Short mmCIF file of C-alpha atoms (C1' of nucleotides) in Angstrom, two decimals:
data_model
loop_
_atom_site.label_atom_id
_atom_site.label_comp_id
_atom_site.label_asym_id
_atom_site.label_seq_id
_atom_site.Cartn_x
_atom_site.Cartn_y
_atom_site.Cartn_z
CA MET Y 1 69.01 -31.96 -7.06
CA GLU Y 2 69.09 -32.32 -3.10
CA LYS Y 3 65.57 -31.80 -1.53
CA LYS Y 4 64.88 -28.32 -0.29
CA ILE Y 5 65.20 -28.00 3.87
CA SER Y 6 62.20 -26.53 5.09
CA SER Y 7 62.45 -23.25 6.65
CA ALA Y 8 60.78 -24.50 9.99
CA VAL Y 9 63.84 -26.71 10.08
CA ILE Y 10 66.43 -24.16 9.36
CA LYS Y 11 64.84 -22.00 11.97
CA ARG Y 12 65.75 -24.68 14.57
CA LEU Y 13 69.36 -25.32 13.62
CA PRO Y 14 71.11 -22.08 15.58
CA ARG Y 15 69.30 -23.43 18.76
CA TYR Y 16 70.33 -26.86 18.26
CA TYR Y 17 73.84 -25.31 17.66
CA ARG Y 18 73.80 -23.67 20.81
CA TYR Y 19 72.82 -26.42 23.02
CA LEU Y 20 75.44 -28.73 21.55
CA SER Y 21 77.92 -25.82 22.05
CA GLU Y 22 77.01 -25.70 25.88
CA LEU Y 23 76.91 -29.70 25.97
CA LEU Y 24 80.34 -29.78 24.84
CA GLU Y 25 81.65 -26.80 27.26
CA ASN Y 26 80.23 -29.10 29.90
CA GLY Y 27 82.30 -31.87 28.86
CA ILE Y 28 79.43 -33.97 27.59
CA ASP Y 29 80.40 -35.89 24.28
CA ARG Y 30 77.40 -38.05 23.84
CA ILE Y 31 73.70 -37.44 23.86
CA SER Y 32 70.41 -39.19 22.83
CA SER Y 33 67.59 -37.54 21.06
CA GLN Y 34 65.67 -38.28 24.08
CA GLU Y 35 67.86 -36.67 26.46
CA LEU Y 36 67.99 -33.48 24.07
CA SER Y 37 64.44 -33.29 23.76
CA HIS Y 38 64.17 -33.14 27.66
CA LYS Y 39 66.89 -30.14 27.75
CA MET Y 40 65.25 -28.23 24.74
CA ASN Y 41 61.66 -28.93 25.15
CA VAL Y 42 60.81 -30.76 21.84
CA THR Y 43 60.01 -33.86 20.49
CA ALA Y 44 62.69 -36.53 20.21
CA SER Y 45 61.08 -37.30 17.20
CA GLN Y 46 61.12 -33.89 15.71
CA ILE Y 47 65.01 -33.71 16.80
CA ARG Y 48 65.72 -36.93 14.66
CA GLN Y 49 63.58 -35.94 11.88
CA ASP Y 50 65.64 -32.52 11.56
CA PHE Y 51 68.93 -34.12 11.89
CA ASN Y 52 67.98 -36.75 9.26
CA ASN Y 53 67.24 -33.89 6.58
CA PHE Y 54 70.88 -33.96 6.32
CA GLY Y 55 72.07 -37.43 6.82
CA GLY Y 56 72.48 -39.96 9.73
CA PHE Y 57 74.74 -38.14 12.17
CA GLY Y 58 73.84 -40.69 15.05
CA GLN Y 59 74.61 -44.18 15.63
CA GLN Y 60 71.95 -46.82 16.68
CA GLY Y 61 71.65 -47.99 20.24
CA TYR Y 62 74.39 -44.98 21.16
CA GLY Y 63 72.92 -41.60 20.34
CA TYR Y 64 74.80 -38.64 18.70
CA ASN Y 65 78.58 -37.54 19.69
CA VAL Y 66 78.19 -34.16 20.54
CA GLU Y 67 81.24 -32.79 18.77
CA ILE Y 68 80.71 -34.45 15.57
CA LEU Y 69 77.26 -33.43 15.60
CA ARG Y 70 77.99 -29.72 16.56
CA GLY Y 71 80.50 -29.67 13.72
CA GLU Y 72 77.90 -30.96 11.01
CA ILE Y 73 75.49 -28.46 12.12
CA GLY Y 74 78.00 -25.71 12.01
CA LYS Y 75 78.88 -26.89 8.46
CA ILE Y 76 75.40 -26.73 7.60
CA LEU Y 77 74.97 -23.17 8.80
CA GLY Y 78 77.87 -21.79 7.13
CA LEU Y 79 79.91 -21.24 10.49
CA ASP Y 80 83.04 -22.78 8.95
CA LYS Y 81 83.59 -19.82 7.03
CA LYS Y 82 84.41 -16.29 7.34
CA TYR Y 83 82.11 -13.48 6.62
CA HIS Y 84 83.23 -9.67 5.99
CA VAL Y 85 80.23 -7.45 7.79
CA ILE Y 86 80.01 -3.92 7.12
CA ILE Y 87 77.75 -1.81 8.86
CA LEU Y 88 75.76 1.02 7.63
CA GLY Y 89 74.46 3.58 10.36
CA ALA Y 90 76.72 4.37 13.41
CA GLY Y 91 73.67 5.15 15.58
CA ASN Y 92 73.33 3.34 19.04
CA LEU Y 93 72.40 0.21 17.39
CA GLY Y 94 75.30 0.22 14.75
CA GLN Y 95 77.64 0.70 17.25
CA ALA Y 96 76.27 -1.86 19.59
CA LEU Y 97 76.58 -4.44 16.78
CA ALA Y 98 80.11 -3.15 16.21
CA ASN Y 99 81.26 -3.45 19.72
CA TYR Y 100 79.94 -6.94 20.02
CA THR Y 101 82.91 -9.23 20.10
CA GLY Y 102 80.59 -12.47 20.23
CA PHE Y 103 80.26 -12.09 16.32
CA ALA Y 104 83.89 -12.18 15.67
CA ARG Y 105 84.31 -15.52 17.57
CA ARG Y 106 81.59 -17.22 15.43
CA GLY Y 107 83.47 -15.70 12.26
CA PHE Y 108 81.47 -12.70 11.59
CA LEU Y 109 84.13 -10.13 11.22
CA VAL Y 110 83.03 -6.35 11.30
CA SER Y 111 85.54 -4.62 8.95
CA ALA Y 112 84.20 -1.27 8.41
CA ILE Y 113 81.11 1.15 9.44
CA PHE Y 114 79.72 3.87 7.48
CA ASP Y 115 77.26 7.01 8.65
CA ASN Y 116 76.45 10.18 6.71
CA ASP Y 117 76.77 12.63 9.63
CA ILE Y 118 79.78 14.43 9.48
CA LYS Y 119 80.19 14.87 13.06
CA LYS Y 120 80.19 10.81 13.33
CA VAL Y 121 83.10 10.12 10.48
CA GLY Y 122 86.57 9.43 11.79
CA GLN Y 123 85.10 8.94 15.27
CA LYS Y 124 86.08 5.50 16.49
CA VAL Y 125 83.73 2.82 17.37
CA GLY Y 126 85.65 0.01 19.22
CA ASP Y 127 88.69 -0.42 17.00
CA ILE Y 128 86.77 0.89 13.79
CA ILE Y 129 86.64 4.50 12.37
CA VAL Y 130 83.31 5.51 11.24
CA ARG Y 131 83.82 6.18 7.42
CA ASP Y 132 81.85 8.58 5.14
CA MET Y 133 78.98 7.01 3.43
CA ALA Y 134 80.26 8.77 0.45
CA ALA Y 135 83.05 6.39 0.45
CA LEU Y 136 81.07 3.31 0.49
CA GLU Y 137 81.01 2.37 -3.16
CA ASP Y 138 84.71 2.66 -3.44
CA TYR Y 139 84.98 0.56 -0.27
CA ILE Y 140 82.85 -2.21 -1.67
CA GLN Y 141 85.11 -2.20 -5.03
CA GLU Y 142 88.08 -2.49 -3.33
CA ASN Y 143 87.14 -4.94 -0.35
CA SER Y 144 85.25 -8.17 0.01
CA VAL Y 145 82.04 -7.60 1.68
CA ASP Y 146 79.70 -10.72 2.28
CA ILE Y 147 77.13 -9.10 4.71
CA VAL Y 148 75.78 -5.65 4.98
CA ALA Y 149 73.95 -4.86 8.37
CA LEU Y 150 71.41 -2.21 7.84
CA THR Y 151 71.07 0.19 11.02
CA LEU Y 152 69.52 3.17 9.13
CA PRO Y 153 66.18 4.95 9.16
CA LYS Y 154 63.48 2.87 7.50
CA SER Y 155 63.14 5.81 5.25
CA LYS Y 156 66.60 5.00 3.65
CA ALA Y 157 67.07 1.30 3.89
CA PRO Y 158 65.24 -0.01 0.77
CA GLU Y 159 66.94 2.76 -1.58
CA VAL Y 160 70.23 2.17 0.02
CA ALA Y 161 69.79 -1.70 -0.22
CA GLY Y 162 68.61 -1.43 -3.69
CA GLU Y 163 71.99 0.73 -4.69
CA LEU Y 164 73.84 -1.90 -2.81
CA VAL Y 165 72.76 -4.90 -4.57
CA LYS Y 166 73.75 -2.86 -7.90
CA MET Y 167 77.24 -2.85 -6.60
CA GLY Y 168 77.25 -6.65 -6.10
CA VAL Y 169 75.90 -7.19 -2.35
CA HIS Y 170 74.15 -10.47 -1.93
CA ALA Y 171 73.03 -10.47 1.52
CA PHE Y 172 71.70 -8.24 4.19
CA TRP Y 173 71.05 -8.22 8.08
CA ASN Y 174 68.10 -5.71 8.38
CA PHE Y 175 67.42 -3.68 11.27
CA ALA Y 176 65.31 -1.21 10.00
CA ALA Y 177 61.52 -1.49 10.40
CA THR Y 178 60.65 -2.01 6.81
CA ASP Y 179 60.63 -4.74 4.15
CA LEU Y 180 63.43 -4.05 1.41
CA ASN Y 181 61.95 -5.98 -1.53
CA LEU Y 182 65.02 -6.88 -3.36
CA PRO Y 183 65.75 -9.58 -5.84
CA GLU Y 184 65.09 -13.36 -5.45
CA ASP Y 185 68.82 -14.01 -5.57
CA VAL Y 186 69.58 -11.78 -2.42
CA VAL Y 187 69.29 -12.83 1.07
CA VAL Y 188 67.68 -10.69 3.97
CA GLU Y 189 67.41 -11.60 7.33
CA ASN Y 190 64.98 -9.30 9.10
CA VAL Y 191 65.24 -8.18 13.03
CA HIS Y 192 62.33 -5.96 13.68
CA LEU Y 193 62.41 -4.99 17.31
CA ALA Y 194 59.39 -3.06 16.98
CA GLU Y 195 57.77 -6.36 16.01
CA SER Y 196 59.24 -8.22 18.60
CA LEU Y 197 58.05 -5.92 21.12
CA MET Y 198 54.52 -6.10 19.70
CA ARG Y 199 54.53 -10.06 20.04
CA LEU Y 200 55.36 -9.42 23.89
CA SER Y 201 52.95 -7.15 24.59
CA TYR Y 202 50.09 -9.30 22.80
CA ASN Y 203 51.20 -12.22 25.26
CA ILE Y 204 51.00 -9.66 28.13
CA VAL Y 205 47.73 -8.84 27.39
CA ASN Y 206 46.72 -12.26 26.58
CA LEU Y 207 48.37 -14.10 29.43
CA PRO Y 208 46.61 -17.20 30.18
CA HIS Y 209 45.94 -16.92 34.03
CA ASP Y 210 44.03 -13.79 34.69
CA MET T 1 36.11 -19.47 26.20
CA GLU T 2 37.33 -18.01 23.04
CA LYS T 3 39.19 -20.18 20.65
CA LYS T 4 43.07 -20.04 20.96
CA ILE T 5 44.87 -17.88 18.20
CA SER T 6 47.58 -19.88 16.88
CA SER T 7 51.08 -18.20 17.27
CA ALA T 8 51.65 -18.28 13.39
CA VAL T 9 49.03 -15.91 13.31
CA ILE T 10 50.05 -13.73 15.85
CA LYS T 11 53.70 -13.38 14.13
CA ARG T 12 52.13 -11.92 11.44
CA LEU T 13 50.04 -9.36 13.12
CA PRO T 14 52.95 -6.61 13.52
CA ARG T 15 53.54 -6.82 10.11
CA TYR T 16 50.12 -6.21 9.17
CA TYR T 17 50.21 -3.35 11.87
CA ARG T 18 52.99 -1.63 10.27
CA TYR T 19 51.58 -2.07 6.45
CA LEU T 20 48.61 -0.67 7.57
CA SER T 21 50.24 2.48 9.68
CA GLU T 22 52.25 3.14 6.38
CA LEU T 23 49.01 3.07 4.26
CA LEU T 24 47.18 5.48 6.97
CA GLU T 25 50.39 7.79 6.67
CA ASN T 26 50.11 7.85 2.93
CA GLY T 27 46.16 8.90 3.38
CA ILE T 28 44.85 5.46 1.96
CA ASP T 29 41.52 4.92 3.98
CA ARG T 30 40.38 1.82 2.26
CA ILE T 31 42.08 -1.36 0.89
CA SER T 32 40.99 -4.86 -0.08
CA SER T 33 42.50 -7.93 0.90
CA GLN T 34 43.78 -8.48 -2.81
CA GLU T 35 45.56 -4.82 -2.95
CA LEU T 36 46.90 -5.93 0.63
CA SER T 37 48.25 -9.15 -0.41
CA HIS T 38 50.05 -7.71 -3.39
CA LYS T 39 51.72 -5.22 -1.41
CA MET T 40 52.75 -7.81 1.39
CA ASN T 41 53.54 -10.85 -0.71
CA VAL T 42 51.09 -13.06 1.17
CA THR T 43 47.65 -14.50 -0.03
CA ALA T 44 44.44 -12.91 -0.01
CA SER T 45 43.01 -15.99 1.38
CA GLN T 46 45.39 -15.80 4.35
CA ILE T 47 44.76 -12.11 5.10
CA ARG T 48 41.15 -12.68 5.15
CA GLN T 49 41.52 -15.93 7.64
CA ASP T 50 43.87 -13.99 9.81
CA PHE T 51 41.67 -11.14 10.15
CA ASN T 52 38.59 -13.34 11.00
CA ASN T 53 40.14 -14.90 13.88
CA PHE T 54 39.34 -11.58 15.56
CA GLY T 55 35.92 -10.95 14.08
CA GLY T 56 34.70 -9.41 11.04
CA PHE T 57 36.58 -5.84 10.27
CA GLY T 58 35.68 -5.70 6.71
CA GLN T 59 32.61 -5.06 4.57
CA GLN T 60 31.60 -7.21 1.69
CA GLY T 61 32.03 -5.35 -1.63
CA TYR T 62 33.91 -2.63 -0.28
CA GLY T 63 36.79 -3.88 1.68
CA TYR T 64 38.55 -2.78 4.92
CA ASN T 65 38.82 0.72 6.27
CA VAL T 66 42.22 1.26 7.23
CA GLU T 67 42.00 3.04 10.42
CA ILE T 68 39.42 1.18 11.83
CA LEU T 69 41.51 -2.21 10.98
CA ARG T 70 44.78 -0.69 12.12
CA GLY T 71 43.07 0.14 15.44
CA GLU T 72 41.57 -2.88 15.67
CA ILE T 73 45.05 -5.06 15.38
CA GLY T 74 46.60 -2.17 17.71
CA LYS T 75 44.10 -3.19 20.28
CA ILE T 76 44.59 -6.96 19.79
CA LEU T 77 48.44 -6.62 20.10
CA GLY T 78 47.90 -4.48 23.21
CA LEU T 79 49.37 -1.18 21.59
CA ASP T 80 46.46 0.71 23.41
CA LYS T 81 48.26 0.53 26.73
CA LYS T 82 51.33 1.85 27.94
CA TYR T 83 54.03 -0.48 29.31
CA HIS T 84 56.86 0.49 31.84
CA VAL T 85 60.16 -0.98 30.70
CA ILE T 86 63.30 -1.26 32.59
CA ILE T 87 66.47 -2.41 31.00
CA LEU T 88 69.20 -4.72 32.93
CA GLY T 89 72.55 -4.30 31.38
CA ALA T 90 74.03 -0.86 30.67
CA GLY T 91 76.17 -2.48 27.76
CA ASN T 92 75.87 -1.01 24.16
CA LEU T 93 72.87 -3.12 23.55
CA GLY T 94 71.05 -1.81 26.69
CA GLN T 95 72.16 1.48 25.76
CA ALA T 96 70.88 1.56 22.34
CA LEU T 97 67.50 0.40 23.61
CA ALA T 98 67.31 2.93 26.15
CA ASN T 99 68.18 5.66 23.45
CA TYR T 100 65.85 4.46 20.79
CA THR T 101 62.72 6.64 20.74
CA GLY T 102 60.67 4.78 18.60
CA PHE T 103 59.68 2.42 21.46
CA ALA T 104 58.40 5.43 23.46
CA ARG T 105 56.10 6.36 20.70
CA ARG T 106 54.09 2.91 20.83
CA GLY T 107 53.72 3.28 24.39
CA PHE T 108 56.76 1.33 25.69
CA LEU T 109 58.46 3.71 28.05
CA VAL T 110 61.92 2.92 29.50
CA SER T 111 61.92 4.01 33.13
CA ALA T 112 65.15 3.03 34.50
CA ILE T 113 68.39 1.14 33.44
CA PHE T 114 70.47 -0.89 35.80
CA ASP T 115 73.98 -2.29 35.79
CA ASN T 116 76.24 -3.71 38.40
CA ASP T 117 79.53 -1.93 37.07
CA ILE T 118 80.15 0.94 39.61
CA LYS T 119 81.85 2.76 36.93
CA LYS T 120 78.58 2.75 34.91
CA VAL T 121 76.39 3.44 37.85
CA GLY T 122 75.29 7.41 37.82
CA GLN T 123 76.20 8.06 34.16
CA LYS T 124 73.36 9.25 31.71
CA VAL T 125 72.25 7.36 29.00
CA GLY T 126 69.94 9.63 27.30
CA ASP T 127 67.78 11.14 30.34
CA ILE T 128 68.16 8.15 32.20
CA ILE T 129 70.71 7.55 34.89
CA VAL T 130 72.06 4.22 35.33
CA ARG T 131 71.43 2.79 38.79
CA ASP T 132 73.13 0.19 40.76
CA MET T 133 71.58 -3.46 40.15
CA ALA T 134 71.74 -3.92 44.22
CA ALA T 135 68.69 -1.07 44.06
CA LEU T 136 66.73 -3.15 41.82
CA GLU T 137 64.50 -5.09 44.08
CA ASP T 138 63.77 -1.96 45.95
CA TYR T 139 62.81 -0.12 42.76
CA ILE T 140 60.51 -2.89 41.62
CA GLN T 141 58.66 -2.96 44.75
CA GLU T 142 58.38 0.95 44.45
CA ASN T 143 57.28 1.11 40.77
CA SER T 144 55.38 -0.53 38.34
CA VAL T 145 57.29 -2.55 35.83
CA ASP T 146 55.75 -4.52 32.93
CA ILE T 147 58.73 -5.66 30.99
CA VAL T 148 62.43 -6.11 31.81
CA ALA T 149 64.85 -6.05 28.78
CA LEU T 150 67.83 -8.34 29.74
CA THR T 151 70.77 -7.18 27.95
CA LEU T 152 73.32 -9.19 30.56
CA PRO T 153 75.79 -11.74 29.65
CA LYS T 154 74.02 -15.34 29.22
CA SER T 155 75.84 -16.70 32.14
CA LYS T 156 73.80 -14.19 34.52
CA ALA T 157 70.29 -14.11 32.74
CA PRO T 158 68.55 -17.10 33.73
CA GLU T 159 69.20 -16.64 37.31
CA VAL T 160 68.32 -12.99 37.50
CA ALA T 161 65.23 -13.69 35.67
CA GLY T 162 64.44 -16.07 38.14
CA GLU T 163 64.87 -13.78 40.89
CA LEU T 164 62.73 -11.10 39.02
CA VAL T 165 59.89 -13.61 38.64
CA LYS T 166 60.01 -13.82 42.55
CA MET T 167 59.74 -10.38 42.76
CA GLY T 168 56.50 -10.20 40.75
CA VAL T 169 57.88 -9.64 37.18
CA HIS T 170 56.02 -11.67 34.50
CA ALA T 171 57.38 -10.35 31.16
CA PHE T 172 60.92 -10.44 29.53
CA TRP T 173 62.45 -9.31 26.40
CA ASN T 174 65.41 -11.30 26.65
CA PHE T 175 68.42 -10.47 24.47
CA ALA T 176 70.86 -13.00 26.19
CA ALA T 177 71.90 -15.98 24.06
CA THR T 178 70.09 -18.34 26.39
CA ASP T 179 66.54 -19.79 27.10
CA LEU T 180 65.19 -18.68 30.57
CA ASN T 181 63.19 -21.63 31.81
CA LEU T 182 60.51 -19.51 33.47
CA PRO T 183 57.04 -20.73 34.80
CA GLU T 184 54.05 -21.14 32.65
CA ASP T 185 52.25 -17.69 33.51
CA VAL T 186 55.75 -15.98 32.57
CA VAL T 187 55.88 -14.44 29.11
CA VAL T 188 59.22 -14.33 27.43
CA GLU T 189 60.12 -12.79 23.87
CA ASN T 190 63.75 -13.79 22.43
CA VAL T 191 65.71 -11.66 20.36
CA HIS T 192 68.73 -13.94 19.79
CA LEU T 193 70.85 -11.95 17.23
CA ALA T 194 73.62 -14.56 17.22
CA GLU T 195 70.80 -17.11 16.08
CA SER T 196 69.66 -14.57 13.51
CA LEU T 197 73.15 -14.17 11.93
CA MET T 198 73.23 -17.99 11.76
CA ARG T 199 70.32 -18.07 9.73
CA LEU T 200 71.84 -15.52 7.51
CA SER T 201 74.69 -17.44 6.86
CA TYR T 202 72.71 -20.63 6.26
CA ASN T 203 70.97 -18.53 3.49
CA ILE T 204 74.15 -17.30 2.01
CA VAL T 205 75.87 -20.73 1.71
CA ASN T 206 72.76 -22.21 0.37
CA LEU T 207 71.94 -19.45 -2.27
CA PRO T 208 69.79 -20.71 -4.95
CA HIS T 209 71.70 -19.60 -8.03
CA ASP T 210 75.29 -21.07 -7.65
"C1'" DT M 1 73.37 -61.94 22.22
"C1'" DA M 2 70.28 -58.35 24.52
"C1'" DG M 3 69.16 -53.69 25.13
"C1'" DA M 4 69.14 -49.06 23.43
"C1'" DT M 5 68.26 -45.77 20.22
"C1'" DT M 6 68.77 -44.31 15.49
"C1'" DG M 7 66.57 -43.85 10.89
"C1'" DT M 8 62.39 -43.76 8.28
"C1'" DT M 9 57.70 -44.78 7.35
"C1'" DA M 10 52.80 -44.02 8.32
"C1'" DA M 11 49.43 -41.34 11.17
"C1'" DT M 12 48.00 -37.14 12.66
"C1'" DC M 13 47.63 -32.83 13.15
"C1'" DG M 14 47.31 -27.83 11.95
"C1'" DA M 15 48.00 -24.15 8.66
"C1'" DT M 16 47.57 -22.39 4.18
"C1'" DT M 17 44.97 -21.89 -0.26
"C1'" DA M 18 40.85 -22.46 -3.08
"C1'" DA M 19 36.50 -22.00 -3.64
"C1'" DC M 20 31.81 -19.70 -3.39
"C1'" DA M 21 27.85 -18.02 -1.10
"C1'" DA M 22 26.56 -14.16 1.90
"C1'" DT M 23 25.92 -9.39 1.42
"C1'" DC M 24 27.39 -4.56 1.25
"C1'" DT C 1 20.34 -3.91 -9.40
"C1'" DA C 2 25.22 -5.51 -10.42
"C1'" DG C 3 29.58 -5.73 -8.96
"C1'" DA C 4 32.62 -6.34 -5.73
"C1'" DT C 5 34.68 -8.30 -1.84
"C1'" DT C 6 33.98 -10.39 2.62
"C1'" DG C 7 33.45 -14.18 5.92
"C1'" DT C 8 33.78 -18.86 6.00
"C1'" DT C 9 33.42 -23.83 4.37
"C1'" DA C 10 36.13 -27.26 2.24
"C1'" DA C 11 40.30 -29.22 0.00
"C1'" DT C 12 45.26 -29.12 0.05
"C1'" DC C 13 49.47 -29.19 1.57
"C1'" DG C 14 53.02 -29.35 4.79
"C1'" DA C 15 54.79 -30.12 9.19
"C1'" DT C 16 54.89 -32.76 13.61
"C1'" DT C 17 54.36 -36.74 15.99
"C1'" DA C 18 53.91 -41.53 16.57
"C1'" DA C 19 55.52 -46.21 15.81
"C1'" DC C 20 58.70 -49.87 14.59
"C1'" DA C 21 62.21 -52.21 11.98
"C1'" DA C 22 67.20 -51.80 11.23
"C1'" DT C 23 71.05 -52.09 13.40
"C1'" DC C 24 74.97 -50.75 16.30
#
DNA sequence: TAGATTGTTAATCGATTAACAATC
DNA sequence: TAGATTGTTAATCGATTAACAATC
């Protein structure tokens, strides 16, 4: 049994991945924990500790090979796989997610979008036709769905998510302003924009200078 | 000098606020730390510690008055004030934010949206007309702008943000996939959707059961 | 080999939880 | 008054930082 990686570490991995991707784009093939620490504003010690949770990716006296390190972190994050994503709710946010091509580049493929508003059903969002929510169960039985993005009202999200779990869905990207309360073996990543705004206003009100 | 509140506490405040708002909607006017701890899946001890960072909102033997507590946390979060928000970038995400009425309800008023694509300028997004990015500086001089939401490409975001700081902007809601690197007295709340997705895929790949 | 930098252990710091006296 | 529950101190736990031996 491998030792459990703390969620503090996991939260930092995507940021490492982003910086390493940028370095690679800029043709930099080697970096030390200290150089990276300057760029990212974290301690070199933390960087080395973080990476060593997953084994030694560096080399003493040299540092880290950017391409290898990025690849390893990508694998840890599961970015070497493809994910089929469906979006529930064709409102503004659902449409924005469907249209964002950056996700596809990283292996997150939006394969369908659903809404229960008859006026929206049949319309196109990017290349994808909005389907009737009534066809959701059939779709899930017939297609592999790895992630369900929930961009529907908070009043409906927990119930719909519960149904989906019964249909075999195990992962949710939840944009509804509510907790979902699903079983242990279901993963939920919340994006609570209203809470994000509140943290911003807290920091505005409590700006150090005054 | 008041003691500095840890960011771990601040991150939890909006969730308390959400639960207290729901309780109030359901006509519940009183709650103990233990009851709230069951609902929210955190320890009662943490709840009491968190609230006591800001002074005693409860009453021994009784618990907390929901309405009062919600009001106090709202004040701490700065939700008793109004904020004028402008959005930079009228892409899908910018439009989604502009159209979301939930923010206005909490005092975050979207007063303008800008884009440098001439085809978009003059179009309506909800009630708001998209303005030319060239008119941004004038707009900021003539109007009070409390928050700038950045929904533009990562290649442009840091530079534009730097300019805005020179024009007097002190708060950013940053949706671009990059860090902004602004002075100490500027607050930035990042919403990095790509990173959120990566945390989700990490958790999918590392699902406990297997 | 000498210099550099990792991997890893130990020390510190901060956050969470437990316990209970204060008090409504 | 007795019961309940906070406010707060103390104990524990976990995460970050510092230090340095291992080694490329």
